[in-house]
Amino acid sequence: METVHKLYCEGTYFLSDLLIASEVFKRVHGMVQAQNQFFDANRPVDVVFGTVQRDIHDIGKSMAISIMQSVGLSVVDMGVDVSPQRFIEMIQQTGAPILCMTGLLTISYDYMKATIRLLEESGKRENTAVLIGGLVNDSVQSYVGSDYWVHDVQTACEICKAVLLQKSRKNVNIS
Amino acid sequence: MNALIIACQMISDELNQAISRTGVDYPVIWTEARLHEHPDRLRASLQDEISRISNVRHIILAFGCCGNAMLGLKAEGAPLIIPRVDDCISLLLGSQASYYRLSSELSTYYLTRGWLEYENGILSEFERNISRYGQTRANEISRVMLQHYSRLILIDTGAYSIDACREKVQILAEVLGINCEIASGSGQLLDRLLLGPWDENFSVIPSGGMVTREHLWAQKACVLKCAEKSTSCLCSLQQYRTKSG
């Protein structure tokens, strides 16, 4: 997937090629998971992940979730157009220590910001690491108030692993 | 020279029309349509162009926010004029409010002749997928790529023939299993970009300044409030056929 991402960035691959590669990856990962006797479907949720309200872009999110799961992270996919309330409810329900939000539209920044504000109001902000992805950068991060921003899933996985270790979920088998 | 325009090829029909309508004689530097998918490359390309321009009073950037490609641009030889819109769809519909209102009704994929025709436009990618993956898989890819969209809107900007695009859009709508409607566009924002006055819908970055998020991200609450009050002028592809035929 790293090579596919590189080819896309170079302009050799188009969005549809990313999609095909992602589908192949997901199917292979599904087969591996089915063979993996150590996979525990009831393990605690590490990451709540969704595309924010008023945004429906999810190709990157779906690819990221597949890769995160393949390295051992337990991820809940909230889908697209997820309201701040729904994100917070899921964080409260699962106790996940990581919230990942993505969006490609400019307006998505306001909903990322609103979600983080609601997280603060719910008293969960301190215990929840917030990552944002999509068309984001330092400026967006400081606007919305997230802890991290990422452009690639490898970095996202590294951050999630570090956060989980910090939160003493050391028993989680993350490759 | 009074001003110079840097613009995306994707809106060349509409910008050329606005140039004729307003009578401005500013030259245009066109950037590749495909760059909008790579904001960092688009920013680098724009900065490169901006850095090589001198002896103009203004540089007009006919772009939307374009995935933050405008963010961080430095005004070097002349002030930069940037529309405060999320993307070029607002430029073609005439206001950010119209864009928000249509998008809040249904998740919408917007099209113009530019989006259909240019390299990496939706139709070019669809045709490429047919040759690369075959018709069946190309259809599947399109459906997955656009699975969350509930309609297509072809914007009638008056700068190209709707009839010439009708068949292509219909094919796409059938593949996706969603409706296509036609919305009236408006050149008012493009005209004001060229002529001024550059009010709250535009940002002026003085020479030596840099584009920040405050220059780009419009005050959403205000815009959304305006959007609620505005009315739409939509018709289906079939109705449009009756109207025009």
CSV table of C-alpha atoms in Angstrom, one decimal:
chain,number,residue,atom,x,y,z
A,1,MET,CA,0.0,0.0,0.0
A,2,GLU,CA,3.0,2.3,0.6
A,3,THR,CA,4.0,1.8,-3.0
A,4,VAL,CA,0.5,2.4,-4.2
A,5,HIS,CA,0.4,5.6,-2.2
A,6,LYS,CA,3.7,6.7,-3.7
A,7,LEU,CA,2.5,6.0,-7.2
A,8,TYR,CA,-0.7,8.1,-6.5
A,9,CYS,CA,1.4,11.0,-5.2
A,10,GLU,CA,3.6,10.9,-8.3
A,11,GLY,CA,0.5,11.0,-10.5
A,12,THR,CA,1.0,7.6,-12.0
A,13,TYR,CA,-2.0,6.1,-10.2
A,14,PHE,CA,-5.4,7.6,-10.2
A,15,LEU,CA,-8.0,7.6,-7.4
A,16,SER,CA,-9.6,4.5,-8.9
A,17,ASP,CA,-6.3,2.6,-8.7
A,18,LEU,CA,-6.1,3.5,-5.0
A,19,LEU,CA,-9.6,2.1,-4.6
A,20,ILE,CA,-8.8,-1.2,-6.4
A,21,ALA,CA,-5.6,-1.6,-4.3
A,22,SER,CA,-7.5,-0.9,-1.2
A,23,GLU,CA,-10.1,-3.5,-2.0
A,24,VAL,CA,-7.4,-6.1,-2.7
A,25,PHE,CA,-5.8,-5.2,0.6
A,26,LYS,CA,-9.0,-5.5,2.5
A,27,ARG,CA,-9.8,-8.9,1.0
A,28,VAL,CA,-6.4,-10.3,1.7
A,29,HIS,CA,-6.5,-8.9,5.2
A,30,GLY,CA,-9.9,-10.5,5.8
A,31,MET,CA,-8.4,-13.9,4.7
A,32,VAL,CA,-5.5,-13.4,7.1
A,33,GLN,CA,-7.7,-12.4,9.9
A,34,ALA,CA,-10.0,-15.4,9.3
A,35,GLN,CA,-6.9,-17.7,9.7
A,36,ASN,CA,-5.6,-15.8,12.8
A,37,GLN,CA,-6.6,-17.8,15.8
A,38,PHE,CA,-5.3,-15.1,18.1
A,39,PHE,CA,-7.7,-12.5,16.7
A,40,ASP,CA,-10.1,-11.5,19.5
A,41,ALA,CA,-13.3,-9.8,18.3
A,42,ASN,CA,-14.2,-8.8,21.8
A,43,ARG,CA,-11.1,-6.9,22.6
A,44,PRO,CA,-11.6,-3.2,23.7
A,45,VAL,CA,-11.9,-0.6,21.0
A,46,ASP,CA,-8.7,1.4,20.5
A,47,VAL,CA,-9.8,3.9,17.8
A,48,VAL,CA,-13.1,5.6,16.9
A,49,PHE,CA,-12.8,6.8,13.3
A,50,GLY,CA,-15.2,8.7,11.0
A,51,THR,CA,-15.7,11.3,8.4
A,52,VAL,CA,-17.1,14.5,10.0
A,53,GLN,CA,-20.5,16.0,9.6
A,54,ARG,CA,-21.3,17.5,6.2
A,55,ASP,CA,-18.5,15.5,4.5
A,56,ILE,CA,-18.9,12.2,2.8
A,57,HIS,CA,-15.4,11.5,1.5
A,58,ASP,CA,-14.3,8.1,2.8
A,59,ILE,CA,-11.9,6.4,0.4
A,60,GLY,CA,-8.9,7.4,2.4
A,61,LYS,CA,-10.7,6.6,5.7
A,62,SER,CA,-11.6,3.1,4.6
A,63,MET,CA,-8.0,2.4,3.4
A,64,ALA,CA,-6.6,3.8,6.6
A,65,ILE,CA,-8.9,1.7,8.8
A,66,SER,CA,-8.0,-1.5,6.9
A,67,ILE,CA,-4.3,-0.8,7.4
A,68,MET,CA,-4.8,0.1,11.1
A,69,GLN,CA,-6.7,-3.1,11.6
A,70,SER,CA,-4.0,-5.1,9.8
A,71,VAL,CA,-1.4,-3.9,12.4
A,72,GLY,CA,-3.6,-5.0,15.2
A,73,LEU,CA,-5.6,-1.9,16.1
A,74,SER,CA,-9.2,-2.3,17.0
A,75,VAL,CA,-11.1,0.3,15.1
A,76,VAL,CA,-14.8,1.3,15.0
A,77,ASP,CA,-15.7,2.8,11.6
A,78,MET,CA,-18.4,5.4,12.2
A,79,GLY,CA,-18.9,6.0,8.5
A,80,VAL,CA,-19.4,9.4,6.9
A,81,ASP,CA,-21.3,12.6,7.9
A,82,VAL,CA,-20.8,11.8,11.5
A,83,SER,CA,-22.1,14.5,13.9
A,84,PRO,CA,-20.1,15.6,16.9
A,85,GLN,CA,-22.7,14.1,19.2
A,86,ARG,CA,-22.4,10.7,17.5
A,87,PHE,CA,-18.6,10.7,17.9
A,88,ILE,CA,-18.8,11.6,21.6
A,89,GLU,CA,-21.5,8.9,22.2
A,90,MET,CA,-19.2,6.3,20.7
A,91,ILE,CA,-16.2,7.5,22.7
A,92,GLN,CA,-18.3,7.3,25.8
A,93,GLN,CA,-19.8,3.9,24.9
A,94,THR,CA,-16.5,2.2,24.0
A,95,GLY,CA,-14.0,4.1,26.1
A,96,ALA,CA,-11.7,4.3,23.1
A,97,PRO,CA,-8.6,6.3,23.9
A,98,ILE,CA,-8.2,7.6,20.3
A,99,LEU,CA,-10.5,9.6,18.1
A,100,CYS,CA,-9.6,9.9,14.4
A,101,MET,CA,-11.6,12.4,12.3
A,102,THR,CA,-11.2,13.0,8.6
A,103,GLY,CA,-12.6,15.4,6.0
A,104,LEU,CA,-11.8,16.8,2.6
A,105,LEU,CA,-14.1,19.8,2.5
A,106,THR,CA,-13.1,23.1,4.0
A,107,ILE,CA,-16.2,23.1,6.1
A,108,SER,CA,-15.1,19.8,7.8
A,109,TYR,CA,-12.6,21.9,9.9
A,110,ASP,CA,-15.5,23.5,11.7
A,111,TYR,CA,-17.1,20.2,12.5
A,112,MET,CA,-13.7,18.8,13.7
A,113,LYS,CA,-13.5,21.8,16.0
A,114,ALA,CA,-17.1,21.4,17.2
A,115,THR,CA,-16.4,17.7,18.0
A,116,ILE,CA,-13.3,18.5,20.0
A,117,ARG,CA,-15.3,21.2,21.9
A,118,LEU,CA,-18.0,18.7,22.7
A,119,LEU,CA,-15.4,16.2,23.8
A,120,GLU,CA,-14.1,18.8,26.2
A,121,GLU,CA,-17.6,19.5,27.5
A,122,SER,CA,-18.2,15.8,28.0
A,123,GLY,CA,-15.1,15.6,30.2
A,124,LYS,CA,-13.4,13.0,27.9
A,125,ARG,CA,-10.8,15.3,26.2
A,126,GLU,CA,-8.0,14.6,28.6
A,127,ASN,CA,-8.3,10.9,28.1
A,128,THR,CA,-8.7,11.0,24.4
A,129,ALA,CA,-6.0,11.5,21.8
A,130,VAL,CA,-7.4,13.3,18.8
A,131,LEU,CA,-5.9,12.7,15.3
A,132,ILE,CA,-7.1,14.5,12.2
A,133,GLY,CA,-6.6,13.5,8.6
A,134,GLY,CA,-7.6,14.5,5.1
A,135,LEU,CA,-6.7,17.9,3.8
A,136,VAL,CA,-5.1,19.0,7.0
A,137,ASN,CA,-1.9,20.7,8.2
A,138,ASP,CA,-0.4,22.7,11.1
A,139,SER,CA,-2.8,25.5,10.5
A,140,VAL,CA,-5.9,23.2,10.6
A,141,GLN,CA,-4.6,21.4,13.6
A,142,SER,CA,-4.2,24.7,15.6
A,143,TYR,CA,-7.7,25.8,14.4
A,144,VAL,CA,-9.5,22.6,15.4
A,145,GLY,CA,-7.4,21.9,18.5
A,146,SER,CA,-6.4,18.3,17.7
A,147,ASP,CA,-3.4,16.6,19.2
A,148,TYR,CA,-2.0,15.3,15.8
A,149,TRP,CA,-2.5,15.7,12.1
A,150,VAL,CA,-1.4,13.1,9.6
A,151,HIS,CA,-1.2,12.6,5.9
A,152,ASP,CA,-0.3,9.0,5.8
A,153,VAL,CA,-1.6,5.9,7.6
A,154,GLN,CA,1.8,4.7,8.6
A,155,THR,CA,2.3,7.8,10.8
A,156,ALA,CA,-1.2,7.4,12.1
A,157,CYS,CA,-0.4,3.8,13.2
A,158,GLU,CA,2.8,4.9,14.9
A,159,ILE,CA,0.9,7.6,16.8
A,160,CYS,CA,-1.8,5.2,17.8
A,161,LYS,CA,0.7,2.6,19.1
A,162,ALA,CA,2.5,5.3,21.1
A,163,VAL,CA,-0.8,6.6,22.6
A,164,LEU,CA,-1.9,3.0,23.6
A,165,LEU,CA,1.5,2.3,25.2
A,166,GLN,CA,1.3,5.5,27.1
A,167,LYS,CA,-2.2,4.6,28.3
A,168,SER,CA,-0.9,1.2,29.4
A,169,ARG,CA,-2.7,-0.9,26.9
A,170,LYS,CA,0.5,-2.8,26.6
A,171,ASN,CA,-1.2,-6.1,26.4
A,172,VAL,CA,-2.5,-5.2,22.9
A,173,ASN,CA,-0.7,-7.1,20.2
A,174,ILE,CA,0.3,-4.4,17.7
A,175,SER,CA,2.8,-5.2,15.0
B,1,MET,CA,-0.2,46.1,-16.7
B,2,ASN,CA,-3.1,46.4,-14.3
B,3,ALA,CA,-3.6,42.8,-13.2
B,4,LEU,CA,-2.7,39.3,-14.1
B,5,ILE,CA,-4.9,36.2,-13.5
B,6,ILE,CA,-3.7,32.8,-12.5
B,7,ALA,CA,-6.5,30.2,-12.9
B,8,CYS,CA,-7.3,26.5,-13.0
B,9,GLN,CA,-8.0,25.1,-16.4
B,10,MET,CA,-11.1,23.4,-15.0
B,11,ILE,CA,-13.0,26.7,-15.0
B,12,SER,CA,-11.6,28.1,-18.3
B,13,ASP,CA,-15.0,28.2,-20.0
B,14,GLU,CA,-16.4,30.3,-17.3
B,15,LEU,CA,-13.5,32.5,-16.7
B,16,ASN,CA,-13.0,33.2,-20.4
B,17,GLN,CA,-16.7,34.1,-20.5
B,18,ALA,CA,-16.3,36.5,-17.5
B,19,ILE,CA,-13.3,38.1,-19.2
B,20,SER,CA,-15.4,38.7,-22.3
B,21,ARG,CA,-18.4,39.9,-20.3
B,22,THR,CA,-16.4,42.4,-18.2
B,23,GLY,CA,-14.1,43.5,-21.0
B,24,VAL,CA,-10.9,43.2,-18.8
B,25,ASP,CA,-7.7,42.7,-20.8
B,26,TYR,CA,-5.7,40.9,-18.1
B,27,PRO,CA,-3.6,38.0,-19.3
B,28,VAL,CA,-4.2,34.5,-17.8
B,29,ILE,CA,-1.8,31.9,-16.7
B,30,TRP,CA,-3.6,28.5,-16.6
B,31,THR,CA,-2.6,25.8,-14.2
B,32,GLU,CA,-3.2,22.1,-15.0
B,33,ALA,CA,-6.6,20.9,-13.9
B,34,ARG,CA,-5.1,17.8,-12.4
B,35,LEU,CA,-3.2,19.7,-9.8
B,36,HIS,CA,-6.3,20.2,-7.7
B,37,GLU,CA,-5.9,16.6,-6.5
B,38,HIS,CA,-2.5,17.4,-5.1
B,39,PRO,CA,-2.7,20.6,-3.0
B,40,ASP,CA,1.0,20.8,-2.1
B,41,ARG,CA,2.0,20.5,-5.8
B,42,LEU,CA,-0.6,23.1,-6.7
B,43,ARG,CA,0.7,25.5,-4.0
B,44,ALA,CA,4.3,25.0,-5.2
B,45,SER,CA,3.3,25.6,-8.8
B,46,LEU,CA,1.3,28.8,-7.9
B,47,GLN,CA,4.2,30.1,-5.8
B,48,ASP,CA,6.5,29.5,-8.6
B,49,GLU,CA,4.3,31.5,-11.0
B,50,ILE,CA,3.7,34.3,-8.4
B,51,SER,CA,7.5,34.6,-7.8
B,52,ARG,CA,8.2,35.2,-11.5
B,53,ILE,CA,5.6,38.0,-12.0
B,54,SER,CA,6.5,41.6,-11.6
B,55,ASN,CA,5.2,45.0,-12.8
B,56,VAL,CA,1.5,44.3,-12.2
B,57,ARG,CA,-0.8,46.0,-9.7
B,58,HIS,CA,-2.6,42.8,-8.6
B,59,ILE,CA,-2.4,39.1,-9.1
B,60,ILE,CA,-5.9,37.6,-9.2
B,61,LEU,CA,-6.1,33.9,-8.2
B,62,ALA,CA,-9.2,32.3,-9.7
B,63,PHE,CA,-9.4,29.3,-7.3
B,64,GLY,CA,-11.3,28.2,-4.3
B,65,CYS,CA,-9.5,27.0,-1.2
B,66,CYS,CA,-8.6,23.9,-3.1
B,67,GLY,CA,-7.6,21.7,-0.2
B,68,ASN,CA,-5.6,24.5,1.4
B,69,ALA,CA,-3.4,24.9,-1.7
B,70,MET,CA,-3.7,28.7,-1.3
B,71,LEU,CA,-2.7,28.5,2.4
B,72,GLY,CA,0.9,29.8,2.8
B,73,LEU,CA,1.2,31.5,-0.5
B,74,LYS,CA,3.4,34.6,-0.4
B,75,ALA,CA,2.5,37.8,-2.1
B,76,GLU,CA,5.8,38.8,-3.6
B,77,GLY,CA,5.7,41.3,-6.4
B,78,ALA,CA,2.1,42.4,-6.1
B,79,PRO,CA,-1.0,42.0,-3.8
B,80,LEU,CA,-2.9,38.7,-4.2
B,81,ILE,CA,-6.7,38.7,-4.6
B,82,ILE,CA,-8.4,35.5,-3.5
B,83,PRO,CA,-12.1,34.6,-3.4
B,84,ARG,CA,-13.2,33.5,0.0
B,85,VAL,CA,-14.8,30.3,-1.2
B,86,ASP,CA,-14.3,26.7,-0.3
B,87,ASP,CA,-13.9,25.6,-3.9
B,88,CYS,CA,-14.5,26.6,-7.4
B,89,ILE,CA,-18.1,25.3,-7.3
B,90,SER,CA,-19.0,28.4,-5.4
B,91,LEU,CA,-17.4,30.5,-8.1
B,92,LEU,CA,-19.5,28.9,-10.7
B,93,LEU,CA,-22.8,29.0,-8.7
B,94,GLY,CA,-22.1,32.7,-7.9
B,95,SER,CA,-21.9,32.4,-4.1
B,96,GLN,CA,-20.7,30.3,-1.3
B,97,ALA,CA,-24.3,30.4,0.1
B,98,SER,CA,-25.7,28.8,-3.0
B,99,TYR,CA,-23.1,26.0,-2.8
B,100,TYR,CA,-23.9,25.4,0.9
B,101,ARG,CA,-27.7,25.4,0.3
B,102,LEU,CA,-27.5,22.9,-2.6
B,103,SER,CA,-25.1,20.7,-0.7
B,104,SER,CA,-27.2,20.7,2.4
B,105,GLU,CA,-30.2,19.5,0.5
B,106,LEU,CA,-28.5,16.3,-0.8
B,107,SER,CA,-25.0,15.1,-1.0
B,108,THR,CA,-24.2,16.4,-4.5
B,109,TYR,CA,-21.4,15.8,-7.0
B,110,TYR,CA,-21.1,19.0,-9.2
B,111,LEU,CA,-20.2,18.9,-12.9
B,112,THR,CA,-19.5,21.4,-15.7
B,113,ARG,CA,-18.1,20.7,-19.1
B,114,GLY,CA,-14.6,21.3,-17.5
B,115,TRP,CA,-15.2,18.6,-14.9
B,116,LEU,CA,-16.4,16.3,-17.6
B,117,GLU,CA,-13.7,16.9,-20.2
B,118,TYR,CA,-10.4,17.7,-18.5
B,119,GLU,CA,-7.8,15.2,-17.7
B,120,ASN,CA,-8.7,13.5,-14.4
B,121,GLY,CA,-12.2,14.8,-14.6
B,122,ILE,CA,-14.8,12.2,-13.6
B,123,LEU,CA,-15.5,11.2,-17.1
B,124,SER,CA,-11.9,10.9,-18.2
B,125,GLU,CA,-11.2,8.7,-15.2
B,126,PHE,CA,-14.3,6.6,-16.0
B,127,GLU,CA,-13.1,6.1,-19.5
B,128,ARG,CA,-9.6,5.2,-18.4
B,129,ASN,CA,-11.1,2.7,-15.9
B,130,ILE,CA,-13.0,1.0,-18.7
B,131,SER,CA,-9.9,0.5,-20.7
B,132,ARG,CA,-7.8,-0.5,-17.7
B,133,TYR,CA,-10.3,-2.7,-15.8
B,134,GLY,CA,-13.2,-3.4,-18.2
B,135,GLN,CA,-16.7,-2.0,-18.3
B,136,THR,CA,-18.2,-4.0,-15.4
B,137,ARG,CA,-15.4,-3.2,-13.0
B,138,ALA,CA,-15.2,0.4,-14.1
B,139,ASN,CA,-18.9,0.7,-13.2
B,140,GLU,CA,-18.3,-0.9,-9.8
B,141,ILE,CA,-15.4,1.5,-9.2
B,142,SER,CA,-17.5,4.5,-10.0
B,143,ARG,CA,-20.3,3.3,-7.7
B,144,VAL,CA,-17.9,2.8,-4.8
B,145,MET,CA,-16.1,6.0,-5.4
B,146,LEU,CA,-19.3,8.0,-5.4
B,147,GLN,CA,-21.4,5.8,-3.2
B,148,HIS,CA,-22.3,8.5,-0.8
B,149,TYR,CA,-23.5,11.0,-3.4
B,150,SER,CA,-27.2,11.2,-3.9
B,151,ARG,CA,-27.3,13.3,-7.1
B,152,LEU,CA,-25.3,14.9,-9.8
B,153,ILE,CA,-25.8,18.6,-10.6
B,154,LEU,CA,-24.7,19.9,-13.9
B,155,ILE,CA,-24.2,23.6,-13.5
B,156,ASP,CA,-25.5,25.6,-16.4
B,157,THR,CA,-23.0,28.4,-16.3
B,158,GLY,CA,-24.0,29.6,-19.8
B,159,ALA,CA,-20.4,29.2,-20.9
B,160,TYR,CA,-20.8,25.9,-22.6
B,161,SER,CA,-23.6,23.9,-24.3
B,162,ILE,CA,-25.6,21.8,-21.8
B,163,ASP,CA,-26.9,19.8,-24.8
B,164,ALA,CA,-23.4,18.7,-25.7
B,165,CYS,CA,-22.9,17.3,-22.2
B,166,ARG,CA,-26.3,15.8,-21.6
B,167,GLU,CA,-25.6,12.3,-22.9
B,168,LYS,CA,-22.3,11.9,-21.0
B,169,VAL,CA,-23.9,13.0,-17.8
B,170,GLN,CA,-26.9,10.7,-18.3
B,171,ILE,CA,-24.5,7.8,-18.8
B,172,LEU,CA,-22.8,8.6,-15.6
B,173,ALA,CA,-26.1,9.1,-13.7
B,174,GLU,CA,-27.2,5.6,-14.9
B,175,VAL,CA,-24.0,4.0,-13.9
B,176,LEU,CA,-24.3,5.5,-10.4
B,177,GLY,CA,-28.1,5.0,-10.2
B,178,ILE,CA,-28.7,8.5,-9.1
B,179,ASN,CA,-30.5,11.5,-10.6
B,180,CYS,CA,-29.0,14.4,-12.4
B,181,GLU,CA,-30.3,17.9,-12.1
B,182,ILE,CA,-29.3,21.1,-13.7
B,183,ALA,CA,-28.7,24.2,-11.6
B,184,SER,CA,-28.4,27.7,-12.9
B,185,GLY,CA,-24.9,29.1,-12.4
B,186,SER,CA,-24.0,32.7,-12.0
B,187,GLY,CA,-20.9,34.6,-13.1
B,188,GLN,CA,-21.4,37.4,-10.5
B,189,LEU,CA,-18.6,36.3,-8.2
B,190,LEU,CA,-16.2,35.8,-11.1
B,191,ASP,CA,-17.1,39.2,-12.5
B,192,ARG,CA,-16.5,40.8,-9.1
B,193,LEU,CA,-13.2,38.9,-8.8
B,194,LEU,CA,-12.1,40.6,-12.0
B,195,LEU,CA,-13.5,44.0,-11.5
B,196,GLY,CA,-14.0,44.4,-7.7
B,197,PRO,CA,-15.1,45.7,-5.4
B,198,TRP,CA,-13.3,43.2,-3.3
B,199,ASP,CA,-15.6,43.0,-0.3
B,200,GLU,CA,-16.0,40.4,2.4
B,201,ASN,CA,-16.2,37.7,-0.3
B,202,PHE,CA,-12.6,38.3,-1.2
B,203,SER,CA,-9.2,38.5,0.6
B,204,VAL,CA,-6.6,40.9,-0.4
B,205,ILE,CA,-3.1,39.9,0.7
B,206,PRO,CA,-0.7,42.9,0.4
B,207,SER,CA,2.7,42.6,-1.1
B,208,GLY,CA,5.1,40.9,1.4
B,209,GLY,CA,2.1,39.2,3.1
B,210,MET,CA,1.2,35.5,3.3
B,211,VAL,CA,-2.1,33.8,2.9
B,212,THR,CA,-3.4,32.6,6.3
B,213,ARG,CA,-6.4,30.5,7.2
B,214,GLU,CA,-8.2,33.8,8.2
B,215,HIS,CA,-8.0,34.9,4.5
B,216,LEU,CA,-9.6,31.7,3.3
B,217,TRP,CA,-12.0,30.0,5.7
B,218,ALA,CA,-15.1,32.2,5.4
B,219,GLN,CA,-17.2,32.9,8.5
B,220,LYS,CA,-19.3,29.7,8.1
B,221,ALA,CA,-22.1,30.6,10.5
B,222,CYS,CA,-22.9,33.8,8.6
B,223,VAL,CA,-22.7,32.0,5.3
B,224,LEU,CA,-24.9,29.1,6.4
B,225,LYS,CA,-27.4,31.6,7.7
B,226,CYS,CA,-27.5,33.3,4.3
B,227,ALA,CA,-27.8,30.0,2.6
B,228,GLU,CA,-30.9,29.1,4.5
B,229,LYS,CA,-32.6,32.2,3.2
B,230,SER,CA,-31.7,31.7,-0.5
B,231,THR,CA,-33.8,29.8,-3.0
B,232,SER,CA,-32.8,27.3,-5.6
B,233,CYS,CA,-33.4,27.1,-9.3
B,234,LEU,CA,-33.1,23.4,-10.2
B,235,CYS,CA,-34.6,21.3,-12.8
B,236,SER,CA,-34.2,17.8,-13.9
B,237,LEU,CA,-32.3,16.7,-17.0
B,238,GLN,CA,-35.7,15.8,-18.6
B,239,GLN,CA,-37.3,19.1,-17.7
B,240,TYR,CA,-34.4,20.9,-19.0
B,241,ARG,CA,-34.7,19.1,-22.3
B,242,THR,CA,-38.3,20.3,-22.5
B,243,LYS,CA,-37.4,23.8,-21.7
B,244,SER,CA,-34.5,24.0,-24.2
B,245,GLY,CA,-36.0,21.8,-26.8
